[in-house]
PDB file of C-alpha atoms in Angstrom:
ATOM      1  CA  MET H   1      98.475-112.889  38.508  1.00 52.00           C
ATOM      2  CA  ILE H   2      99.492-112.243  42.099  1.00 67.00           C
ATOM      3  CA  ASP H   3     100.440-108.824  43.470  1.00 74.00           C
ATOM      4  CA  THR H   4     104.149-108.680  42.796  1.00 78.00           C
ATOM      5  CA  ALA H   5     104.473-104.968  43.566  1.00 80.00           C
ATOM      6  CA  GLY H   6     103.796-105.352  47.295  1.00 81.00           C
ATOM      7  CA  THR H   7     106.526-104.010  49.575  1.00 89.00           C
ATOM      8  CA  GLU H   8     105.174-105.454  52.823  1.00 92.00           C
ATOM      9  CA  PRO H   9     107.416-108.100  54.399  1.00 94.00           C
ATOM     10  CA  VAL H  10     106.316-111.656  53.708  1.00 95.00           C
ATOM     11  CA  THR H  11     107.628-115.049  54.841  1.00 96.00           C
ATOM     12  CA  LEU H  12     107.356-117.959  52.417  1.00 97.00           C
ATOM     13  CA  ASN H  13     108.283-121.633  52.445  1.00 98.00           C
ATOM     14  CA  GLY H  14     110.590-122.923  49.752  1.00 98.00           C
ATOM     15  CA  SER H  15     112.336-126.017  48.472  1.00 98.00           C
ATOM     16  CA  CYS H  16     114.422-127.338  45.616  1.00 98.00           C
ATOM     17  CA  HIS H  17     112.829-129.476  42.883  1.00 98.00           C
ATOM     18  CA  CYS H  18     113.311-132.842  44.612  1.00 98.00           C
ATOM     19  CA  GLY H  19     112.456-131.557  48.112  1.00 98.00           C
ATOM     20  CA  ALA H  20     115.779-132.541  49.692  1.00 98.00           C
ATOM     21  CA  VAL H  21     116.426-128.858  50.592  1.00 98.00           C
ATOM     22  CA  ARG H  22     113.632-127.010  52.427  1.00 98.00           C
ATOM     23  CA  PHE H  23     113.673-123.499  53.874  1.00 98.00           C
ATOM     24  CA  THR H  24     111.670-120.457  54.911  1.00 98.00           C
ATOM     25  CA  ALA H  25     112.606-117.016  53.682  1.00 98.00           C
ATOM     26  CA  GLU H  26     111.483-113.682  55.057  1.00 98.00           C
ATOM     27  CA  LEU H  27     111.377-111.128  52.246  1.00 97.00           C
ATOM     28  CA  PRO H  28     111.675-107.739  54.008  1.00 97.00           C
ATOM     29  CA  LEU H  29     110.796-105.851  50.791  1.00 95.00           C
ATOM     30  CA  GLY H  30     108.068-108.271  49.754  1.00 95.00           C
ATOM     31  CA  LEU H  31     107.915-109.372  46.144  1.00 95.00           C
ATOM     32  CA  SER H  32     108.831-105.910  44.858  1.00 94.00           C
ATOM     33  CA  SER H  33     112.512-106.875  45.230  1.00 95.00           C
ATOM     34  CA  ALA H  34     112.319-109.291  42.260  1.00 95.00           C
ATOM     35  CA  ARG H  35     115.210-108.929  39.827  1.00 95.00           C
ATOM     36  CA  ARG H  36     117.450-110.538  37.286  1.00 95.00           C
ATOM     37  CA  CYS H  37     121.042-109.776  36.374  1.00 92.00           C
ATOM     38  CA  THR H  38     123.272-109.965  33.315  1.00 92.00           C
ATOM     39  CA  CYS H  39     126.391-111.276  35.094  1.00 89.00           C
ATOM     40  CA  SER H  40     127.715-114.570  33.746  1.00 90.00           C
ATOM     41  CA  ILE H  41     126.108-116.889  36.304  1.00 92.00           C
ATOM     42  CA  CYS H  42     122.745-115.103  36.441  1.00 91.00           C
ATOM     43  CA  ARG H  43     122.595-114.971  32.650  1.00 92.00           C
ATOM     44  CA  MET H  44     123.184-118.729  32.438  1.00 93.00           C
ATOM     45  CA  ARG H  45     120.808-119.820  35.203  1.00 94.00           C
ATOM     46  CA  GLY H  46     118.034-117.388  34.183  1.00 93.00           C
ATOM     47  CA  ALA H  47     116.399-117.230  37.618  1.00 96.00           C
ATOM     48  CA  VAL H  48     114.333-114.431  39.109  1.00 97.00           C
ATOM     49  CA  ALA H  49     115.568-113.651  42.639  1.00 97.00           C
ATOM     50  CA  VAL H  50     113.894-111.834  45.536  1.00 97.00           C
ATOM     51  CA  THR H  51     115.684-110.364  48.534  1.00 97.00           C
ATOM     52  CA  SER H  52     116.038-112.020  51.929  1.00 98.00           C
ATOM     53  CA  THR H  53     118.717-111.727  54.603  1.00 97.00           C
ATOM     54  CA  PRO H  54     120.978-114.230  56.359  1.00 96.00           C
ATOM     55  CA  GLN H  55     118.868-113.668  59.509  1.00 97.00           C
ATOM     56  CA  GLY H  56     115.578-114.129  57.628  1.00 98.00           C
ATOM     57  CA  PHE H  57     116.571-117.273  55.739  1.00 98.00           C
ATOM     58  CA  HIS H  58     116.137-120.511  57.696  1.00 98.00           C
ATOM     59  CA  LEU H  59     117.220-123.866  56.346  1.00 98.00           C
ATOM     60  CA  LEU H  60     114.723-126.475  57.603  1.00 98.00           C
ATOM     61  CA  GLN H  61     116.268-129.553  56.008  1.00 98.00           C
ATOM     62  CA  GLY H  62     118.954-130.609  53.585  1.00 98.00           C
ATOM     63  CA  GLU H  63     122.035-128.720  54.739  1.00 97.00           C
ATOM     64  CA  GLU H  64     124.088-131.785  53.809  1.00 98.00           C
ATOM     65  CA  GLN H  65     122.545-131.718  50.285  1.00 98.00           C
ATOM     66  CA  LEU H  66     123.550-128.091  49.609  1.00 98.00           C
ATOM     67  CA  GLY H  67     126.473-127.410  47.327  1.00 98.00           C
ATOM     68  CA  THR H  68     128.136-124.004  47.081  1.00 97.00           C
ATOM     69  CA  TYR H  69     129.685-122.439  44.010  1.00 96.00           C
ATOM     70  CA  ARG H  70     132.023-119.438  44.144  1.00 94.00           C
ATOM     71  CA  PHE H  71     133.824-117.792  41.228  1.00 90.00           C
ATOM     72  CA  ASN H  72     135.660-114.600  40.244  1.00 87.00           C
ATOM     73  CA  THR H  73     136.107-112.648  43.529  1.00 86.00           C
ATOM     74  CA  ARG H  74     134.713-115.653  45.448  1.00 87.00           C
ATOM     75  CA  SER H  75     132.687-113.347  47.713  1.00 87.00           C
ATOM     76  CA  ALA H  76     129.248-114.443  46.492  1.00 88.00           C
ATOM     77  CA  GLU H  77     128.063-117.895  47.545  1.00 95.00           C
ATOM     78  CA  HIS H  78     125.678-119.611  45.126  1.00 96.00           C
ATOM     79  CA  HIS H  79     123.837-122.519  46.783  1.00 97.00           C
ATOM     80  CA  PHE H  80     122.183-125.409  44.972  1.00 98.00           C
ATOM     81  CA  CYS H  81     120.813-128.862  45.730  1.00 98.00           C
ATOM     82  CA  THR H  82     123.390-131.528  44.896  1.00 98.00           C
ATOM     83  CA  VAL H  83     120.601-134.050  44.274  1.00 98.00           C
ATOM     84  CA  CYS H  84     118.451-132.204  41.680  1.00 98.00           C
ATOM     85  CA  GLY H  85     120.827-129.337  40.810  1.00 97.00           C
ATOM     86  CA  ILE H  86     118.377-126.508  41.439  1.00 98.00           C
ATOM     87  CA  TYR H  87     119.767-123.137  42.582  1.00 98.00           C
ATOM     88  CA  THR H  88     117.912-122.176  45.773  1.00 98.00           C
ATOM     89  CA  HIS H  89     119.641-119.013  47.014  1.00 98.00           C
ATOM     90  CA  HIS H  90     122.852-117.027  47.121  1.00 96.00           C
ATOM     91  CA  LYS H  91     124.723-114.547  49.290  1.00 95.00           C
ATOM     92  CA  ARG H  92     125.079-111.435  47.194  1.00 91.00           C
ATOM     93  CA  ARG H  93     128.410-109.957  46.217  1.00 88.00           C
ATOM     94  CA  SER H  94     126.790-106.514  45.899  1.00 86.00           C
ATOM     95  CA  ASN H  95     125.545-106.723  49.496  1.00 88.00           C
ATOM     96  CA  PRO H  96     126.728-109.662  51.668  1.00 88.00           C
ATOM     97  CA  ASP H  97     123.958-108.775  54.153  1.00 93.00           C
ATOM     98  CA  GLN H  98     121.416-109.944  51.579  1.00 94.00           C
ATOM     99  CA  PHE H  99     120.435-113.278  50.108  1.00 97.00           C
ATOM    100  CA  GLY H 100     118.906-113.651  46.672  1.00 97.00           C
ATOM    101  CA  VAL H 101     116.249-116.381  46.759  1.00 98.00           C
ATOM    102  CA  ASN H 102     115.089-118.202  43.627  1.00 98.00           C
ATOM    103  CA  VAL H 103     111.413-117.279  43.116  1.00 97.00           C
ATOM    104  CA  ALA H 104     110.785-120.631  41.412  1.00 98.00           C
ATOM    105  CA  CYS H 105     111.653-122.382  44.697  1.00 98.00           C
ATOM    106  CA  LEU H 106     109.072-120.434  46.726  1.00 98.00           C
ATOM    107  CA  GLU H 107     105.735-122.090  47.455  1.00 97.00           C
ATOM    108  CA  GLY H 108     102.899-120.682  45.353  1.00 94.00           C
ATOM    109  CA  LEU H 109     105.155-118.515  43.165  1.00 95.00           C
ATOM    110  CA  SER H 110     106.534-118.743  39.663  1.00 94.00           C
ATOM    111  CA  PRO H 111     108.824-116.452  37.676  1.00 95.00           C
ATOM    112  CA  PHE H 112     105.868-116.141  35.284  1.00 94.00           C
ATOM    113  CA  ASP H 113     103.795-114.400  37.979  1.00 93.00           C
ATOM    114  CA  PHE H 114     105.867-111.266  37.366  1.00 93.00           C
ATOM    115  CA  ARG H 115     104.806-109.157  34.362  1.00 93.00           C
ATOM    116  CA  GLU H 116     108.021-107.111  34.483  1.00 93.00           C
ATOM    117  CA  ILE H 117     111.361-107.775  36.110  1.00 94.00           C
ATOM    118  CA  VAL H 118     114.140-105.217  36.372  1.00 94.00           C
ATOM    119  CA  VAL H 119     117.387-106.598  34.984  1.00 96.00           C
ATOM    120  CA  PHE H 120     120.587-105.241  36.517  1.00 93.00           C
ATOM    121  CA  ASP H 121     123.793-104.748  34.556  1.00 92.00           C
ATOM    122  CA  GLY H 122     126.153-107.425  35.862  1.00 86.00           C
ATOM    123  CA  ASP H 123     128.995-106.166  33.680  1.00 84.00           C
ATOM    124  CA  ARG H 124     128.973-102.925  35.704  1.00 86.00           C
ATOM    125  CA  HIS H 125     128.662-104.578  39.113  1.00 79.00           C
ATOM    126  CA  PRO H 126     128.117-102.239  42.112  1.00 79.00           C
ATOM    127  CA  ALA H 127     131.067-103.818  43.945  1.00 78.00           C
ATOM    128  CA  ASP H 128     133.340-102.789  41.082  1.00 80.00           C
ATOM    129  CA  ASN H 129     132.782 -99.033  41.226  1.00 81.00           C
ATOM    130  CA  ALA H 130     133.689 -96.501  43.937  1.00 85.00           C
ATOM    131  CA  GLU H 131     130.120 -95.153  44.227  1.00 86.00           C
ATOM    132  CA  HIS H 132     128.711 -98.688  44.629  1.00 84.00           C
ATOM    133  CA  LYS H 133     126.179 -97.661  41.968  1.00 88.00           C
ATOM    134  CA  THR H 134     123.728-100.153  40.520  1.00 87.00           C
ATOM    135  CA  TYR H 135     122.983 -99.855  36.807  1.00 89.00           C
ATOM    136  CA  ALA H 136     119.862-101.161  35.104  1.00 91.00           C
ATOM    137  CA  ALA H 137     120.375-103.146  31.911  1.00 93.00           C
ATOM    138  CA  GLY H 138     116.688-103.282  31.004  1.00 95.00           C
ATOM    139  CA  VAL H 139     113.360-104.883  31.808  1.00 96.00           C
ATOM    140  CA  LEU H 140     112.240-108.441  31.132  1.00 94.00           C
ATOM    141  CA  ARG H 141     108.520-108.793  30.356  1.00 95.00           C
ATOM    142  CA  PHE H 142     106.180-111.768  30.375  1.00 93.00           C
ATOM    143  CA  GLU H 143     102.858-111.592  28.587  1.00 92.00           C
ATOM    144  CA  PRO H 144     100.606-114.635  28.924  1.00 91.00           C
ATOM    145  CA  ALA H 145      99.191-116.052  25.691  1.00 93.00           C
ATOM    146  CA  THR H 146      95.561-115.325  24.996  1.00 91.00           C
ATOM    147  CA  ASP H 147      94.412-118.515  23.247  1.00 84.00           C
TER     148      ASP H 147
END
């Protein structure tokens, strides 16, 4: 397993499944920012996301292949490849100065590299309360089989 607790900034290359969309993403908090969420879209797509910023995310190719999905308050922007359908990144509703980047799209990483992932409570979204408080819903664990 790789060190997923590191908080040092790291820049990684990424792409969708078919390679039509390619990007680099600077992760200012390293891999320690990995998370999941229980909101309706996160629950259905099941991705692990790490934190980048609009300034640290650079689309290298495939802008014309990117689709954007907005729902509910329409403030979050969920981007996906229109060719293969893979979610690559999104602008967060909880903090529009942050992007969530799909770990599975980052070169050399997999969601299964993370032993534990904090899962945030999407039903009690920070943008929906006056204190802008984030609530944890639990922890998702992966334990490799020991054949």
